[in-house]
Coordinates of C-alpha atoms in Angstrom, one line a residue:
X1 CA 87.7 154.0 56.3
X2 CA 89.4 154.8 59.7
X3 CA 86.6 153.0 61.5
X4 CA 86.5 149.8 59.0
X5 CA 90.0 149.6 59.2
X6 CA 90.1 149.6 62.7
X7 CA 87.0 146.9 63.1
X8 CA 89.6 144.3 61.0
X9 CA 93.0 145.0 62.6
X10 CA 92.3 145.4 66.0
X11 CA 90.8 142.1 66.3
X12 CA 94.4 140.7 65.8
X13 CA 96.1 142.7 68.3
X14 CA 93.7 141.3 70.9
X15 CA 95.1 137.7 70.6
X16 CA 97.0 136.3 73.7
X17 CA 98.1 133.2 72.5
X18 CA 101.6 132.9 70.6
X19 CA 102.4 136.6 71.5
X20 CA 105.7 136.1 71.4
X21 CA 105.8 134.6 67.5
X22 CA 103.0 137.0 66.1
X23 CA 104.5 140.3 67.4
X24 CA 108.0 138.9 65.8
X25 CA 106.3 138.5 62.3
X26 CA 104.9 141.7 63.1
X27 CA 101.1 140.5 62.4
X28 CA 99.7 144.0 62.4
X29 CA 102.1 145.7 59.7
X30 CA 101.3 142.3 57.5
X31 CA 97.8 143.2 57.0
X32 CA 98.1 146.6 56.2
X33 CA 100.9 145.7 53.7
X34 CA 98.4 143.3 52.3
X35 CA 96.0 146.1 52.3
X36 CA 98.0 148.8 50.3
X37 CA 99.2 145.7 48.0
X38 CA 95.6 145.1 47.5
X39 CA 94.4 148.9 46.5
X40 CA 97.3 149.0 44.3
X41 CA 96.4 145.9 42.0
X42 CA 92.4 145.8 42.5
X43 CA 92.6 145.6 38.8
X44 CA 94.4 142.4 39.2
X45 CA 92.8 139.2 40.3
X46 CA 92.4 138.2 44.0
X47 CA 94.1 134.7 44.0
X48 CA 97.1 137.2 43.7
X49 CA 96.7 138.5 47.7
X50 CA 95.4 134.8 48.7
X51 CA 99.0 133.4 47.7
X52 CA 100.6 136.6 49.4
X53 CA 98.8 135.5 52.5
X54 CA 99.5 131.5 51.9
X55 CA 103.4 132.2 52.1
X56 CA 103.0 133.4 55.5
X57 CA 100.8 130.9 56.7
X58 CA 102.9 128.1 57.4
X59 CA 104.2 130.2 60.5
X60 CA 100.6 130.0 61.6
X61 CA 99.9 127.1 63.8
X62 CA 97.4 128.1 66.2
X63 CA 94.1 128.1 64.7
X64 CA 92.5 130.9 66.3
X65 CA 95.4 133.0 65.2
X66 CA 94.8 131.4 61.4
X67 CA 91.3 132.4 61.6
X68 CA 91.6 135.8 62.6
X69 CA 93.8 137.0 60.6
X70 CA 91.6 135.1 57.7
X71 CA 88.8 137.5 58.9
X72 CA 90.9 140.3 59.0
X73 CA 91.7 139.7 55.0
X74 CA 88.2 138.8 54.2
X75 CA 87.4 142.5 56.1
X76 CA 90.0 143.6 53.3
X77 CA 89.1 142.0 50.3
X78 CA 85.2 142.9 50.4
X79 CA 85.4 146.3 51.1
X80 CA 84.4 148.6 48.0
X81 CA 87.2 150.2 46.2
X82 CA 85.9 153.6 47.2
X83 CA 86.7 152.8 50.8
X84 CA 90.3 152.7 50.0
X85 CA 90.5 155.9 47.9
X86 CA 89.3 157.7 51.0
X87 CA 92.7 156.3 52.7
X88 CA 94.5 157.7 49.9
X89 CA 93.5 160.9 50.9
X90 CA 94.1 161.0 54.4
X91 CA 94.3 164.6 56.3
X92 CA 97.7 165.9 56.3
X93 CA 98.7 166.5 60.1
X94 CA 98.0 169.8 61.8
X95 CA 101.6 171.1 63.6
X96 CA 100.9 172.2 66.9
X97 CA 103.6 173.0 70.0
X98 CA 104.5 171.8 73.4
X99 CA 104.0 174.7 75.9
X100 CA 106.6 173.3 77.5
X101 CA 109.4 174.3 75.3
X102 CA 108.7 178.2 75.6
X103 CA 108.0 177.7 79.5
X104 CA 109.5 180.6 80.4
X105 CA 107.8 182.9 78.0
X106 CA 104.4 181.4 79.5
X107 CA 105.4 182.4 82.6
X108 CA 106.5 185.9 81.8
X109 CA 103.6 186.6 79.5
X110 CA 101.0 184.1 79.0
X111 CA 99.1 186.0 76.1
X112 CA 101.8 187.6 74.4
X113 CA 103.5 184.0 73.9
X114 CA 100.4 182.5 72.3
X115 CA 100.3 184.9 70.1
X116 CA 103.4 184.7 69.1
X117 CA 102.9 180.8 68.2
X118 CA 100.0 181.5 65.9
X119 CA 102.2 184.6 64.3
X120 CA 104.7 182.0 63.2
X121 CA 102.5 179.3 62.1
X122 CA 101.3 176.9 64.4
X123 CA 97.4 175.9 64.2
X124 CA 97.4 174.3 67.9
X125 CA 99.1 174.2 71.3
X126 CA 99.4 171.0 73.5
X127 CA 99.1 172.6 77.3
X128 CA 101.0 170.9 79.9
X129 CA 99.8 172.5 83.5
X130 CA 100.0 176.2 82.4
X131 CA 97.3 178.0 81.6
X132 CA 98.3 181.8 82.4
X133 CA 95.0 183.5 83.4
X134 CA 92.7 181.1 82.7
X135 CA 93.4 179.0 85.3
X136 CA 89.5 178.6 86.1
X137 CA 88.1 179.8 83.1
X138 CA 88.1 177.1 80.0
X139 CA 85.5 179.7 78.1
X140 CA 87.8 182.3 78.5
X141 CA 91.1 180.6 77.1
X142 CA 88.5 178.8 74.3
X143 CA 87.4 181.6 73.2
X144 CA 90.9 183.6 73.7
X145 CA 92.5 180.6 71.3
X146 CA 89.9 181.3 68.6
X147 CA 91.2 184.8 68.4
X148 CA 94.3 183.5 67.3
X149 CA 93.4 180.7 64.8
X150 CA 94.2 178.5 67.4
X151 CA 93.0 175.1 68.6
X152 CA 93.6 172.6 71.5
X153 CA 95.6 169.2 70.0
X154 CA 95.8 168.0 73.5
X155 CA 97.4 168.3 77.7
X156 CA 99.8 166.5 79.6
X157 CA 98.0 165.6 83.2
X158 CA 99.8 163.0 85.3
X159 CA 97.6 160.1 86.2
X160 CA 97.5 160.8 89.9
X161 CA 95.8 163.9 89.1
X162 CA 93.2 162.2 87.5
X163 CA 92.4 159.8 90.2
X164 CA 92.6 162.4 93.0
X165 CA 90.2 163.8 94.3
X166 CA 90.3 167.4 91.7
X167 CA 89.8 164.5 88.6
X168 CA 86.4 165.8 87.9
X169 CA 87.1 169.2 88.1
X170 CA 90.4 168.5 85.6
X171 CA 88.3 166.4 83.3
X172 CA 85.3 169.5 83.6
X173 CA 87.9 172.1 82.5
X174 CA 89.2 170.1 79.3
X175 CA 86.0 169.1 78.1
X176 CA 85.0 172.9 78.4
X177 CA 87.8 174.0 76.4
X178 CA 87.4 171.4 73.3
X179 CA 89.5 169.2 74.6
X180 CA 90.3 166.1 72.4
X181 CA 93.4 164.4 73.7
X182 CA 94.1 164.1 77.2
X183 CA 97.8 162.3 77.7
X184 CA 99.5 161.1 80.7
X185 CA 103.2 162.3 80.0
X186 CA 104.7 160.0 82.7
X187 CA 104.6 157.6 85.0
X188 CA 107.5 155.6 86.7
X189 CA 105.1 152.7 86.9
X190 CA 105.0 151.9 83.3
X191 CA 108.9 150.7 83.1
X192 CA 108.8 148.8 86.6
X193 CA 107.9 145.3 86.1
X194 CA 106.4 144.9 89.5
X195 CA 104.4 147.8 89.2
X196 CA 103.2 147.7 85.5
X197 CA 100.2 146.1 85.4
X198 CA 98.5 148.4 88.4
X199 CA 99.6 150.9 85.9
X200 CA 97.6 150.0 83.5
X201 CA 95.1 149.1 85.0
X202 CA 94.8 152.9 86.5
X203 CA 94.9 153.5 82.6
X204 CA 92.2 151.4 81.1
X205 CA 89.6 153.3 84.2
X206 CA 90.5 156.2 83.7
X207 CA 90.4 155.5 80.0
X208 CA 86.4 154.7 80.5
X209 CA 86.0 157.7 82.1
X210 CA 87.5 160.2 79.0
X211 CA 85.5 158.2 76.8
X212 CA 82.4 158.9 78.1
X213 CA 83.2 162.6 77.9
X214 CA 83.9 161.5 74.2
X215 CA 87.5 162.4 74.9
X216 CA 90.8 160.3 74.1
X217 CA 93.1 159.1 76.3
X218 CA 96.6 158.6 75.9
X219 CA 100.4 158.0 76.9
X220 CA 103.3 159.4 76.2
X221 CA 106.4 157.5 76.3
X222 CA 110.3 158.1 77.5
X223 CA 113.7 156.0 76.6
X224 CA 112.4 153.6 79.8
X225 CA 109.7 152.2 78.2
X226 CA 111.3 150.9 75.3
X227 CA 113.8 148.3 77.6
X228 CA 113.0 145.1 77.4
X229 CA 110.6 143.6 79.2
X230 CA 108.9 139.7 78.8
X231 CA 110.8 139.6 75.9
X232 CA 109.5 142.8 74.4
X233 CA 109.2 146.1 75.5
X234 CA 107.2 147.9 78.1
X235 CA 106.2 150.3 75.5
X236 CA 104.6 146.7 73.8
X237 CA 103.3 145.6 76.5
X238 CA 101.5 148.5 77.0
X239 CA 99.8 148.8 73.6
X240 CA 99.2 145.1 73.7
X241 CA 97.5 145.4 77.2
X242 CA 95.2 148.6 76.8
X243 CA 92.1 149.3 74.8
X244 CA 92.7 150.0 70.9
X245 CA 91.1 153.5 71.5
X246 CA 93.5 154.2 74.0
X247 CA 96.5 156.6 72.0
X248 CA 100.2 156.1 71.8
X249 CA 101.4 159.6 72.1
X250 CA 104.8 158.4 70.5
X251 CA 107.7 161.2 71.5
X252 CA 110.5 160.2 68.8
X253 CA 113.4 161.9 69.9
X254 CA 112.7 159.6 73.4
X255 CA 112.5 156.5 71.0
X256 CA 115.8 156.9 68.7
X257 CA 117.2 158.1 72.0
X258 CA 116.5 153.9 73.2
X259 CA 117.7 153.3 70.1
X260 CA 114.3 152.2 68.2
X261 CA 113.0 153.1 64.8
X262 CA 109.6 154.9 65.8
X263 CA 108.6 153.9 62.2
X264 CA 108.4 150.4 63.2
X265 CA 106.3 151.5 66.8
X266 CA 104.1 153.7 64.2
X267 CA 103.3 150.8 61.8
X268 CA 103.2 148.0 65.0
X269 CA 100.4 149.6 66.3
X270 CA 98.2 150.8 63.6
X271 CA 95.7 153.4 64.1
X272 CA 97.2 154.9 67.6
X273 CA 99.7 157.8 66.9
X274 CA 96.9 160.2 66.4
X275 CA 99.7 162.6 67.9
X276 CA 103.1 162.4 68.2
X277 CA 105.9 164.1 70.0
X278 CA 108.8 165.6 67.1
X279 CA 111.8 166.6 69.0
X280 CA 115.3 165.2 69.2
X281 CA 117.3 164.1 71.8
X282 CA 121.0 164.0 72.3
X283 CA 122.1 164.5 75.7
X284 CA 121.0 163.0 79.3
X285 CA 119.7 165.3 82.3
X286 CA 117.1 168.0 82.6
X287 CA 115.6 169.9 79.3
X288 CA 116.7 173.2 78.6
X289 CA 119.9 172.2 77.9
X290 CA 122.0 174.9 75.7
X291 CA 123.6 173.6 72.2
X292 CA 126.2 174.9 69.9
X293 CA 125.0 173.0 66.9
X294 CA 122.1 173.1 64.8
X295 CA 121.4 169.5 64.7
X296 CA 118.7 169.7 67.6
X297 CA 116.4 171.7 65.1
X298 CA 113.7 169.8 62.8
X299 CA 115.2 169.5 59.5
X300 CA 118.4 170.5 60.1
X301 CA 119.4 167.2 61.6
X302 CA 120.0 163.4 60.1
X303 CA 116.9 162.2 60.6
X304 CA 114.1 160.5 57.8
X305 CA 111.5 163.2 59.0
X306 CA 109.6 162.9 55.7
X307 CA 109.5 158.8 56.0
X308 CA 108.3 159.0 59.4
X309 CA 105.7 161.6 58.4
X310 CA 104.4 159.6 55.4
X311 CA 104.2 156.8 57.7
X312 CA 102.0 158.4 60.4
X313 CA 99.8 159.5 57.9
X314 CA 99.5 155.9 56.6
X315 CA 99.5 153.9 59.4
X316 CA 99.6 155.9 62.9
X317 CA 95.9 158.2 61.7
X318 CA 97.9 161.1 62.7
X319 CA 96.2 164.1 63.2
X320 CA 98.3 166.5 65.1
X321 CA 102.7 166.8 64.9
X322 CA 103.6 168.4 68.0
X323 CA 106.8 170.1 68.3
X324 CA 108.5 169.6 71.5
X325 CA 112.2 171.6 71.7
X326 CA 114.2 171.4 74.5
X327 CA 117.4 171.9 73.3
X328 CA 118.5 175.5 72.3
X329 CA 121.5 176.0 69.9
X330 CA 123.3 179.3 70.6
X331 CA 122.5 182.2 69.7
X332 CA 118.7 180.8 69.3
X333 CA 116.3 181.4 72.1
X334 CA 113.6 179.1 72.9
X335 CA 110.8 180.6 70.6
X336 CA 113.5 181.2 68.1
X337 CA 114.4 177.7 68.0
X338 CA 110.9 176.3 68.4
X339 CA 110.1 178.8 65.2
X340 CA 113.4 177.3 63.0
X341 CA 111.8 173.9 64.0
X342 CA 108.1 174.7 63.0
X343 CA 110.2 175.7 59.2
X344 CA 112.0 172.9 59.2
X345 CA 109.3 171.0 59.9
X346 CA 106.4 172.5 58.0
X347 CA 108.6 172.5 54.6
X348 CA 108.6 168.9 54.9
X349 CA 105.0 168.7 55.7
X350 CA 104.8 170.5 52.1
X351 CA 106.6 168.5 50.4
X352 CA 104.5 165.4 51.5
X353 CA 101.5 167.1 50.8
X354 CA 102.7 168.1 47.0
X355 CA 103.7 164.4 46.3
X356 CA 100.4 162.9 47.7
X357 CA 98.9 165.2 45.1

């Protein structure tokens, strides 16, 4: 289903034409509403989704943006029933953790902090330049992470590394270690609109490269990306300009921090959050900042966790929640806040799972 899904809606994504008045009707999100409308009534008859679709398409003057997004219904409306349970049933995410909120107990003790992540419950780790004693030995750490129940979800490598001249001896030790997801945490290119497009361009070849190691590629957005930019965003501009197997590592305490709804990112760009950053944000400067209130722990804050969740599962193919903390609310320490996080987080994840059935 993942595959057919993708086949119909990333056609439409690909249009340059009218950019401006498709992204504004939100094209993408339109189908797959279409979609779920249709699973829901397939009892009912189809002229019921062909007047759904005929209300919009007086907006839709250009003809090659008419037909495509005729094709992408067609996709939808011949597709077996059975296709669509399978969506029904989509994998709950797996929560893993950024290393980088316990850096200071990987430094200390390497080992003795990954266990510690599997004791409280964690099934993966996202790596982000440490790797204790395994510096240059991917077997070693593989089969070290098996011990403990654990997996990789992904590692943060700037894109300078991977155009350097160590590139493939970096790509070599994460295709060694089961590597899926390979994401470029940040580059000051990608909110500079003089420098943006060389950005991505780095991206898409670099991109080429992962894929042919059947490995992902990804980036990971700050606040930056989300100012505006041709109307838009960076972070759009982005999505729009890069390949659809290219992931959106979407970091939502960076997007309410801009002041977006990552709901809206998740559901813009279908089929691209297959991880995501959970972490919230409340304060400028460096991370490890100290807090005296609770509110910077998952599910102990404000925020529509459980919408965002059931969203990613719907729309974003998530596979892997990774907790990123990086505020610390007295008298918590880091692993002790990452830990009330993981609780906070995973209850919700239950009670997702429970109403999906």
């Amino acid at each position: 289903m993942i595959k057919f899904e993708q086949s119909c809606l990333f056609k439409i994504r690909k249009i340059k034409t009218h950019k401006k008045e498709a992204q504004k009707k939100q094209a993408n999100p339109l189908i797959f509403n279409t979609l779920l409308f249709y699973r829901t009534t397939i009892h009912k008859s189809y002229t019921i989704i062909f007047n759904q679709y005929n209300l919009k398409n007086q907006a839709m003057t250009n003809t090659k943006y008419f037909f495509t997004r005729f094709f992408a219904l067609s996709c939808i409306l011949f597709t077996p029933f059975e296709a669509y349970s399978k969506a029904d049933s989509a994998p709950i995410p797996k929560l893993s953790v950024q290393l980088h909120s316990v850096r200071g107990d990987v430094s200390k003790d390497f080992k003795s902090t990954l266990k510690k992540i599997a004791e409280i419950g964690f099934s993966g780790i996202e790596f982000a330049g440490r790797y204790g004693p395994y510096d240059n030995d991917p077997i070693g750490l593989k089969n070290f992470l098996k011990e403990l129940g654990l997996e990789v979800s992904g590692v943060h490598i700037s894109l300078r590394q991977l155009t350097g001249s160590d590139a493939d001896k970096h790509l070599a030790f994460f295709k060694a270690l089961g590597t899926e997801f390979i994401i470029i945490p940040f580059d000051s290119r990608a909110s500079q609109s003089e420098n943006i497009d060389e950005f991505i361009n780095e991206l898409k070849q670099v991109n080429k490269r992962v894929r042919a190691m059947d490995m992902y590629m990804g980036y990971h957005n700050h606040s930056s990306e989300f100012e505006t930019f041709k109307e838009e965003s960076f972070w759009d501009y982005i999505a729009i300009n890069t390949p659809d197997d290219l992931i959106l590592q979407l970091d939502v305490g960076w997007a309410t921090f801009a002041g977006v709804d990552p709901v809206e990112y998740v559901k813009r760009f279908p089929q691209r959050t297959l991880t995501t950053h959970f972490k919230i944000r409340t304060y400028k400067g460096k991370p490890g900042v100290v807090s005296t209130s609770h509110q910077v722990i998952l599910g102990e804050d404000n925020f529509d966790w459980k919408r965002l969740i059931e969203s990613s599962i719907e729309f974003g193919n998530t596979r892997w929640i990774v907790v990123e903390q990086e505020e610390y609310p007295i008298p918590l320490s880091p692993m002790q806040a990452v830990e009330a996080s993981f609780n906070g987080i995973n209850a919700i994840l239950h009670e997702v799972k429970k109403n999906r059935g």
